[in-house]
């Protein structure tokens, strides 16, 4: 019924503060690296799925998918921004897979990113808080970092995880980001 789907290329940008680049620049760089890594030409790409949960709020650009598609010279490829909170990337991959599996497209590009380091932390927290439930959480001041903290404590208690175990994850992430 559905066609087989494969990921045939992968690319990314350097992790870290990149003050001289905006979100579109980073997405274009990652896309270019992905296209280079794949076995397809730009003319083969029929649609672009851009995952970004806060591009409108933090980068002042809601049509980021169209901008990236245009910057890459992929027109007339379709361009879709996928915004689904922290699950935006997974949702973009899911939509791309379904589009190929259904026969709608043969070749698509998926790219995702956020740029938050140029915005003060309290503003980022305010924007992230809009992803909470408007009457059950947001009006009471619940933020995503506070929810993450509560769920982390529950996880630690349920599975016997200690702070040192979580610290090891942060150390690994930092090491990989520098690598």
CSV table of C-alpha atoms in Angstrom, one decimal:
chain,number,residue,atom,x,y,z
A,1,UNK,CA,0.0,0.0,0.0
A,2,UNK,CA,2.7,2.5,1.0
A,3,UNK,CA,6.0,3.0,-0.7
A,4,UNK,CA,9.3,2.4,1.2
A,5,UNK,CA,10.9,5.6,2.5
A,6,UNK,CA,14.6,6.1,3.0
A,7,UNK,CA,16.8,8.9,4.5
A,8,UNK,CA,19.5,9.3,1.9
A,9,UNK,CA,21.4,12.3,3.3
A,10,UNK,CA,22.3,14.1,6.5
A,11,UNK,CA,23.8,17.5,7.3
A,12,UNK,CA,24.0,20.0,10.1
A,13,UNK,CA,25.7,23.2,11.3
A,14,UNK,CA,28.3,23.7,13.9
A,15,UNK,CA,26.7,23.8,17.4
A,16,UNK,CA,27.3,26.9,19.5
A,17,UNK,CA,26.6,30.6,19.5
A,18,UNK,CA,26.7,31.8,15.9
A,19,UNK,CA,26.1,35.5,16.4
A,20,UNK,CA,26.8,36.4,12.7
A,21,UNK,CA,24.0,34.0,11.4
A,22,UNK,CA,20.3,34.2,11.6
A,23,UNK,CA,17.9,31.2,11.7
A,24,UNK,CA,17.5,31.2,7.9
A,25,UNK,CA,21.3,31.2,7.5
A,26,UNK,CA,21.6,28.2,9.7
A,27,UNK,CA,18.8,26.3,8.1
A,28,UNK,CA,20.2,26.9,4.6
A,29,UNK,CA,23.7,25.8,5.8
A,30,UNK,CA,22.3,22.5,7.2
A,31,UNK,CA,20.2,22.0,4.1
A,32,UNK,CA,23.1,22.6,1.8
A,33,UNK,CA,25.2,20.1,3.7
A,34,UNK,CA,22.3,17.6,3.6
A,35,UNK,CA,21.9,17.9,-0.2
A,36,UNK,CA,25.7,17.6,-0.6
A,37,UNK,CA,25.6,14.4,1.4
A,38,UNK,CA,22.8,12.9,-0.6
A,39,UNK,CA,22.8,11.4,-4.1
A,40,UNK,CA,20.2,13.8,-5.4
A,41,UNK,CA,20.3,17.0,-7.3
A,42,UNK,CA,18.5,20.2,-6.1
A,43,UNK,CA,16.2,19.8,-9.1
A,44,UNK,CA,14.9,16.5,-7.7
A,45,UNK,CA,13.6,18.0,-4.4
A,46,UNK,CA,9.9,18.4,-4.7
A,47,UNK,CA,9.1,19.7,-1.2
A,48,UNK,CA,10.8,21.2,1.8
A,49,UNK,CA,9.7,20.7,5.4
A,50,UNK,CA,11.1,23.1,7.9
A,51,UNK,CA,10.7,22.3,11.6
A,52,UNK,CA,10.8,25.3,13.9
A,53,UNK,CA,8.7,25.9,17.0
A,54,UNK,CA,9.6,29.5,17.6
A,55,UNK,CA,10.8,31.1,14.3
A,56,UNK,CA,7.9,33.6,14.4
A,57,UNK,CA,8.4,34.6,18.0
A,58,UNK,CA,12.2,34.6,18.2
A,59,UNK,CA,13.4,35.1,14.6
A,60,UNK,CA,10.5,37.3,13.5
A,61,UNK,CA,9.9,35.0,10.5
A,62,UNK,CA,6.9,32.8,10.2
A,63,UNK,CA,7.4,32.0,6.5
A,64,UNK,CA,10.8,30.5,7.2
A,65,UNK,CA,10.1,27.4,5.0
A,66,UNK,CA,9.4,29.6,1.9
A,67,UNK,CA,12.5,31.7,2.7
A,68,UNK,CA,14.7,28.6,2.9
A,69,UNK,CA,13.3,27.1,-0.2
A,70,UNK,CA,13.8,30.3,-2.1
A,71,UNK,CA,17.4,30.8,-0.8
A,72,UNK,CA,18.3,27.3,-1.8
A,73,UNK,CA,16.9,27.9,-5.3
A,74,UNK,CA,14.5,24.9,-5.0
A,75,UNK,CA,11.5,26.6,-6.5
A,76,UNK,CA,8.9,25.4,-7.5
A,77,UNK,CA,9.3,22.9,-4.6
A,78,UNK,CA,6.5,23.1,-2.0
A,79,UNK,CA,7.5,24.7,1.3
A,80,UNK,CA,5.9,23.8,4.7
A,81,UNK,CA,6.8,25.1,8.1
A,82,UNK,CA,6.1,22.5,10.8
A,83,UNK,CA,5.4,23.9,14.2
A,84,UNK,CA,4.6,21.4,16.9
A,85,UNK,CA,6.5,22.6,20.0
A,86,UNK,CA,9.4,20.4,21.0
A,87,UNK,CA,8.1,17.7,18.7
A,88,UNK,CA,8.4,19.9,15.5
A,89,UNK,CA,11.4,17.9,14.2
A,90,UNK,CA,9.7,14.6,14.6
A,91,UNK,CA,6.5,15.9,13.1
A,92,UNK,CA,8.4,17.2,10.0
A,93,UNK,CA,10.0,13.8,9.5
A,94,UNK,CA,6.6,12.1,9.9
A,95,UNK,CA,5.0,14.4,7.4
A,96,UNK,CA,7.8,14.0,4.9
A,97,UNK,CA,7.7,10.2,5.3
A,98,UNK,CA,3.9,10.1,4.7
A,99,UNK,CA,4.3,12.4,1.6
A,100,UNK,CA,6.8,10.0,0.1
A,101,UNK,CA,5.1,6.8,1.2
A,102,UNK,CA,1.7,8.0,-0.2
A,103,UNK,CA,3.3,8.8,-3.6
A,104,UNK,CA,2.7,12.5,-3.3
A,105,UNK,CA,6.4,13.2,-3.7
A,106,UNK,CA,9.5,11.2,-4.6
A,107,UNK,CA,12.1,13.3,-2.9
A,108,UNK,CA,11.8,15.9,-0.1
A,109,UNK,CA,14.1,17.8,2.2
A,110,UNK,CA,13.6,18.0,5.9
A,111,UNK,CA,15.5,20.6,8.0
A,112,UNK,CA,14.9,22.0,11.5
A,113,UNK,CA,16.3,24.5,13.8
A,114,UNK,CA,15.9,27.2,16.4
A,115,UNK,CA,18.0,30.2,17.3
A,116,UNK,CA,17.5,31.3,20.9
A,117,UNK,CA,20.9,32.6,22.0
A,118,UNK,CA,20.3,36.1,20.7
A,119,UNK,CA,17.2,36.6,22.9
A,120,UNK,CA,17.4,37.1,26.7
A,121,UNK,CA,16.5,34.0,28.7
A,122,UNK,CA,13.5,35.4,30.4
A,123,UNK,CA,12.0,36.3,26.9
A,124,UNK,CA,12.7,32.8,25.7
A,125,UNK,CA,11.0,31.3,28.8
A,126,UNK,CA,8.0,33.6,28.1
A,127,UNK,CA,7.7,32.4,24.5
A,128,UNK,CA,8.1,28.8,25.6
A,129,UNK,CA,5.4,29.2,28.2
A,130,UNK,CA,2.9,29.8,25.5
A,131,UNK,CA,3.2,26.1,24.6
A,132,UNK,CA,1.6,25.2,28.0
A,133,UNK,CA,-2.1,24.8,28.4
A,134,UNK,CA,-3.7,28.2,28.5
A,135,UNK,CA,-6.1,27.6,31.5
A,136,UNK,CA,-4.5,24.7,33.3
A,137,UNK,CA,-0.9,25.7,33.3
A,138,UNK,CA,0.0,29.1,31.7
A,139,UNK,CA,-2.2,31.3,33.8
A,140,UNK,CA,-0.7,29.8,37.0
A,141,UNK,CA,2.9,30.6,35.8
A,142,UNK,CA,3.9,27.1,34.9
A,143,UNK,CA,6.8,27.1,32.5
A,144,UNK,CA,8.3,24.4,30.3
A,145,UNK,CA,11.5,24.4,32.4
A,146,UNK,CA,9.5,24.0,35.6
A,147,UNK,CA,7.5,21.1,34.0
A,148,UNK,CA,10.8,19.6,32.8
A,149,UNK,CA,12.1,19.8,36.4
A,150,UNK,CA,9.0,18.1,37.8
A,151,UNK,CA,9.1,15.3,35.3
A,152,UNK,CA,12.8,14.8,35.8
A,153,UNK,CA,12.3,14.4,39.5
A,154,UNK,CA,9.4,11.9,38.9
A,155,UNK,CA,11.7,10.0,36.5
A,156,UNK,CA,14.5,10.0,39.0
A,157,UNK,CA,12.3,8.7,41.8
A,158,UNK,CA,10.6,6.0,39.6
A,159,UNK,CA,13.8,4.7,38.1
A,160,UNK,CA,16.4,5.3,40.8
A,161,UNK,CA,18.3,7.8,38.8
A,162,UNK,CA,20.7,10.1,40.7
A,163,UNK,CA,21.9,13.6,39.9
A,164,UNK,CA,25.3,12.3,38.9
A,165,UNK,CA,23.7,10.2,36.1
A,166,UNK,CA,22.0,13.3,34.7
A,167,UNK,CA,25.2,15.2,34.9
A,168,UNK,CA,26.9,12.6,32.8
A,169,UNK,CA,24.3,13.3,30.0
A,170,UNK,CA,25.2,17.0,30.1
A,171,UNK,CA,28.9,16.2,30.0
A,172,UNK,CA,28.4,13.9,27.0
A,173,UNK,CA,26.3,16.5,25.2
A,174,UNK,CA,28.9,19.3,25.9
A,175,UNK,CA,31.7,17.0,24.7
A,176,UNK,CA,29.8,16.1,21.5
A,177,UNK,CA,28.9,19.8,20.8
A,178,UNK,CA,32.6,20.7,21.0
A,179,UNK,CA,33.7,17.7,18.8
